[in-house]
């Protein structure tokens, strides 16, 4: 079953202009504000119960956080840039992932998260796979996720 987990795959094809930016420009970049026209809260994979998801994507109106039901980890998406094309938002992460290379030196590639707004409470998330997610009421979420939200 597909989940909302972060994958170490870069979607460079989605943002060729960012891939061509000089390294110095990328290094000096500041985190970007994330304003997406969806309701704030936690989104879980369609097909998973709100009370028993593997993880959730939490949006507080300014940033995205990946929360895990076992409460052992969370991952804040701190974007370097946010691009909008219609209903689709592409976030280039501040973090980079090591990609295979033909040389002895590994290549570092930025990570991208693509969010397509399907409605105020429904999104399609693309990191490695496309996953549709829906908003859950806080009371429906497991205690581990609610604790991380605060």
mmCIF file of C-alpha atoms in Angstrom:
data_model
loop_
_atom_site.group_PDB
_atom_site.id
_atom_site.type_symbol
_atom_site.label_atom_id
_atom_site.label_comp_id
_atom_site.label_asym_id
_atom_site.label_seq_id
_atom_site.Cartn_x
_atom_site.Cartn_y
_atom_site.Cartn_z
ATOM 1 C CA UNK A 1 0.000 0.000 0.000
ATOM 2 C CA UNK A 2 1.308 3.439 -0.879
ATOM 3 C CA UNK A 3 1.916 5.715 2.080
ATOM 4 C CA UNK A 4 2.820 9.353 2.555
ATOM 5 C CA UNK A 5 6.404 8.554 3.510
ATOM 6 C CA UNK A 6 9.279 10.720 2.340
ATOM 7 C CA UNK A 7 11.303 8.940 -0.336
ATOM 8 C CA UNK A 8 14.900 9.679 -1.264
ATOM 9 C CA UNK A 9 14.008 10.327 -4.888
ATOM 10 C CA UNK A 10 14.233 13.794 -6.423
ATOM 11 C CA UNK A 11 11.634 14.965 -8.910
ATOM 12 C CA UNK A 12 14.148 17.043 -10.875
ATOM 13 C CA UNK A 13 12.074 16.820 -14.037
ATOM 14 C CA UNK A 14 9.351 18.843 -12.319
ATOM 15 C CA UNK A 15 11.644 21.829 -11.773
ATOM 16 C CA UNK A 16 14.383 22.100 -14.419
ATOM 17 C CA UNK A 17 14.968 25.788 -13.673
ATOM 18 C CA UNK A 18 15.860 24.964 -10.057
ATOM 19 C CA UNK A 19 18.184 22.173 -11.156
ATOM 20 C CA UNK A 20 20.142 24.672 -13.283
ATOM 21 C CA UNK A 21 20.512 27.293 -10.535
ATOM 22 C CA UNK A 22 24.123 27.976 -9.540
ATOM 23 C CA UNK A 23 25.181 26.191 -6.314
ATOM 24 C CA UNK A 24 25.959 29.503 -4.588
ATOM 25 C CA UNK A 25 22.436 30.760 -5.215
ATOM 26 C CA UNK A 26 20.983 27.570 -3.741
ATOM 27 C CA UNK A 27 23.248 27.704 -0.683
ATOM 28 C CA UNK A 28 22.149 31.257 0.131
ATOM 29 C CA UNK A 29 18.438 30.500 -0.232
ATOM 30 C CA UNK A 30 16.164 31.160 2.738
ATOM 31 C CA UNK A 31 13.176 28.984 3.670
ATOM 32 C CA UNK A 32 10.052 29.919 1.728
ATOM 33 C CA UNK A 33 6.603 30.412 3.202
ATOM 34 C CA UNK A 34 4.166 27.701 2.205
ATOM 35 C CA UNK A 35 0.684 29.006 1.490
ATOM 36 C CA UNK A 36 -1.550 26.351 -0.032
ATOM 37 C CA UNK A 37 -5.328 26.881 -0.368
ATOM 38 C CA UNK A 38 -6.326 23.905 1.764
ATOM 39 C CA UNK A 39 -7.718 23.602 5.274
ATOM 40 C CA UNK A 40 -5.113 23.277 8.009
ATOM 41 C CA UNK A 41 -4.817 19.944 9.742
ATOM 42 C CA UNK A 42 -3.583 16.394 9.195
ATOM 43 C CA UNK A 43 -4.029 14.556 5.906
ATOM 44 C CA UNK A 44 -3.921 10.767 5.675
ATOM 45 C CA UNK A 45 -3.800 8.394 2.760
ATOM 46 C CA UNK A 46 -7.223 7.781 1.212
ATOM 47 C CA UNK A 47 -8.071 4.197 2.098
ATOM 48 C CA UNK A 48 -6.448 4.386 5.532
ATOM 49 C CA UNK A 49 -8.490 4.981 8.659
ATOM 50 C CA UNK A 50 -7.926 8.354 10.336
ATOM 51 C CA UNK A 51 -7.594 6.428 13.594
ATOM 52 C CA UNK A 52 -4.887 4.082 12.343
ATOM 53 C CA UNK A 53 -2.735 5.682 9.631
ATOM 54 C CA UNK A 54 0.924 4.815 9.153
ATOM 55 C CA UNK A 55 1.657 8.539 8.987
ATOM 56 C CA UNK A 56 0.076 11.880 8.166
ATOM 57 C CA UNK A 57 1.036 15.098 6.438
ATOM 58 C CA UNK A 58 0.241 17.999 8.776
ATOM 59 C CA UNK A 59 -0.231 21.519 7.376
ATOM 60 C CA UNK A 60 -0.491 24.424 9.823
ATOM 61 C CA UNK A 61 -0.971 27.163 7.237
ATOM 62 C CA UNK A 62 2.761 27.940 7.038
ATOM 63 C CA UNK A 63 4.694 24.666 6.978
ATOM 64 C CA UNK A 64 4.315 20.966 6.290
ATOM 65 C CA UNK A 65 5.306 18.206 8.701
ATOM 66 C CA UNK A 66 5.293 14.465 8.147
ATOM 67 C CA UNK A 67 4.060 12.817 11.366
ATOM 68 C CA UNK A 68 4.314 9.126 12.162
ATOM 69 C CA UNK A 69 1.690 7.279 14.207
ATOM 70 C CA UNK A 70 4.260 5.551 16.395
ATOM 71 C CA UNK A 71 5.468 9.047 17.458
ATOM 72 C CA UNK A 72 9.108 8.037 17.097
ATOM 73 C CA UNK A 73 9.844 10.450 14.283
ATOM 74 C CA UNK A 74 8.593 13.442 12.372
ATOM 75 C CA UNK A 75 10.025 15.306 9.424
ATOM 76 C CA UNK A 76 9.485 19.015 8.802
ATOM 77 C CA UNK A 77 9.360 20.028 5.160
ATOM 78 C CA UNK A 78 11.327 23.287 5.086
ATOM 79 C CA UNK A 79 11.111 24.432 1.505
ATOM 80 C CA UNK A 80 13.806 26.481 -0.187
ATOM 81 C CA UNK A 81 11.264 27.528 -2.779
ATOM 82 C CA UNK A 82 7.613 27.030 -3.634
ATOM 83 C CA UNK A 83 6.376 27.166 -7.222
ATOM 84 C CA UNK A 84 2.708 27.294 -8.165
ATOM 85 C CA UNK A 85 1.285 26.184 -11.490
ATOM 86 C CA UNK A 86 -2.506 26.272 -11.285
ATOM 87 C CA UNK A 87 -3.584 23.838 -8.548
ATOM 88 C CA UNK A 88 -0.113 22.293 -8.253
ATOM 89 C CA UNK A 89 2.504 23.442 -5.725
ATOM 90 C CA UNK A 90 6.086 22.184 -6.038
ATOM 91 C CA UNK A 91 8.239 22.554 -2.936
ATOM 92 C CA UNK A 92 12.012 22.255 -3.231
ATOM 93 C CA UNK A 93 13.277 21.024 0.119
ATOM 94 C CA UNK A 94 16.204 22.615 1.951
ATOM 95 C CA UNK A 95 17.508 19.075 2.434
ATOM 96 C CA UNK A 96 19.291 17.225 -0.356
ATOM 97 C CA UNK A 97 19.503 13.523 -0.995
ATOM 98 C CA UNK A 98 22.434 11.524 -2.293
ATOM 99 C CA UNK A 99 21.784 10.256 -5.793
ATOM 100 C CA UNK A 100 23.692 7.501 -7.640
ATOM 101 C CA UNK A 101 26.587 8.784 -9.702
ATOM 102 C CA UNK A 102 29.002 7.338 -12.232
ATOM 103 C CA UNK A 103 31.945 8.937 -10.445
ATOM 104 C CA UNK A 104 33.527 8.337 -7.034
ATOM 105 C CA UNK A 105 31.810 11.479 -5.717
ATOM 106 C CA UNK A 106 28.097 11.145 -4.942
ATOM 107 C CA UNK A 107 25.792 13.684 -6.548
ATOM 108 C CA UNK A 108 23.525 15.657 -4.250
ATOM 109 C CA UNK A 109 20.093 16.453 -5.610
ATOM 110 C CA UNK A 110 17.364 18.575 -4.064
ATOM 111 C CA UNK A 111 14.213 16.819 -2.936
ATOM 112 C CA UNK A 112 10.849 17.922 -4.276
ATOM 113 C CA UNK A 113 7.354 17.450 -2.939
ATOM 114 C CA UNK A 114 4.501 18.127 -5.325
ATOM 115 C CA UNK A 115 1.045 18.860 -3.910
ATOM 116 C CA UNK A 116 -1.991 19.085 -6.153
ATOM 117 C CA UNK A 117 -5.023 20.709 -4.561
ATOM 118 C CA UNK A 118 -8.122 18.616 -5.321
ATOM 119 C CA UNK A 119 -10.358 20.521 -2.872
ATOM 120 C CA UNK A 120 -10.194 22.311 0.492
ATOM 121 C CA UNK A 121 -9.824 18.958 2.312
ATOM 122 C CA UNK A 122 -8.285 16.711 -0.355
ATOM 123 C CA UNK A 123 -4.836 16.712 -1.986
ATOM 124 C CA UNK A 124 -2.636 14.516 -4.172
ATOM 125 C CA UNK A 125 0.931 14.256 -2.887
ATOM 126 C CA UNK A 126 3.801 13.260 -5.168
ATOM 127 C CA UNK A 127 7.200 12.438 -3.774
ATOM 128 C CA UNK A 128 7.989 9.076 -5.289
ATOM 129 C CA UNK A 129 4.428 7.884 -5.907
ATOM 130 C CA UNK A 130 1.181 9.811 -6.328
ATOM 131 C CA UNK A 131 -0.952 9.432 -3.202
ATOM 132 C CA UNK A 132 -4.363 10.946 -2.618
ATOM 133 C CA UNK A 133 -4.910 12.181 0.921
ATOM 134 C CA UNK A 134 -7.848 13.561 2.883
ATOM 135 C CA UNK A 135 -8.204 15.764 5.936
ATOM 136 C CA UNK A 136 -8.990 14.055 9.240
ATOM 137 C CA UNK A 137 -10.569 15.611 12.319
ATOM 138 C CA UNK A 138 -7.996 15.887 15.147
ATOM 139 C CA UNK A 139 -10.122 13.755 17.485
ATOM 140 C CA UNK A 140 -10.007 10.885 14.966
ATOM 141 C CA UNK A 141 -6.194 10.766 14.831
ATOM 142 C CA UNK A 142 -4.154 8.376 17.012
ATOM 143 C CA UNK A 143 -2.657 9.762 20.210
ATOM 144 C CA UNK A 144 0.913 9.587 18.803
ATOM 145 C CA UNK A 145 0.054 11.982 15.984
ATOM 146 C CA UNK A 146 -2.068 14.286 18.173
ATOM 147 C CA UNK A 147 0.855 14.603 20.631
ATOM 148 C CA UNK A 148 3.189 15.711 17.833
ATOM 149 C CA UNK A 149 0.733 18.368 16.649
ATOM 150 C CA UNK A 150 0.762 19.934 20.089
#
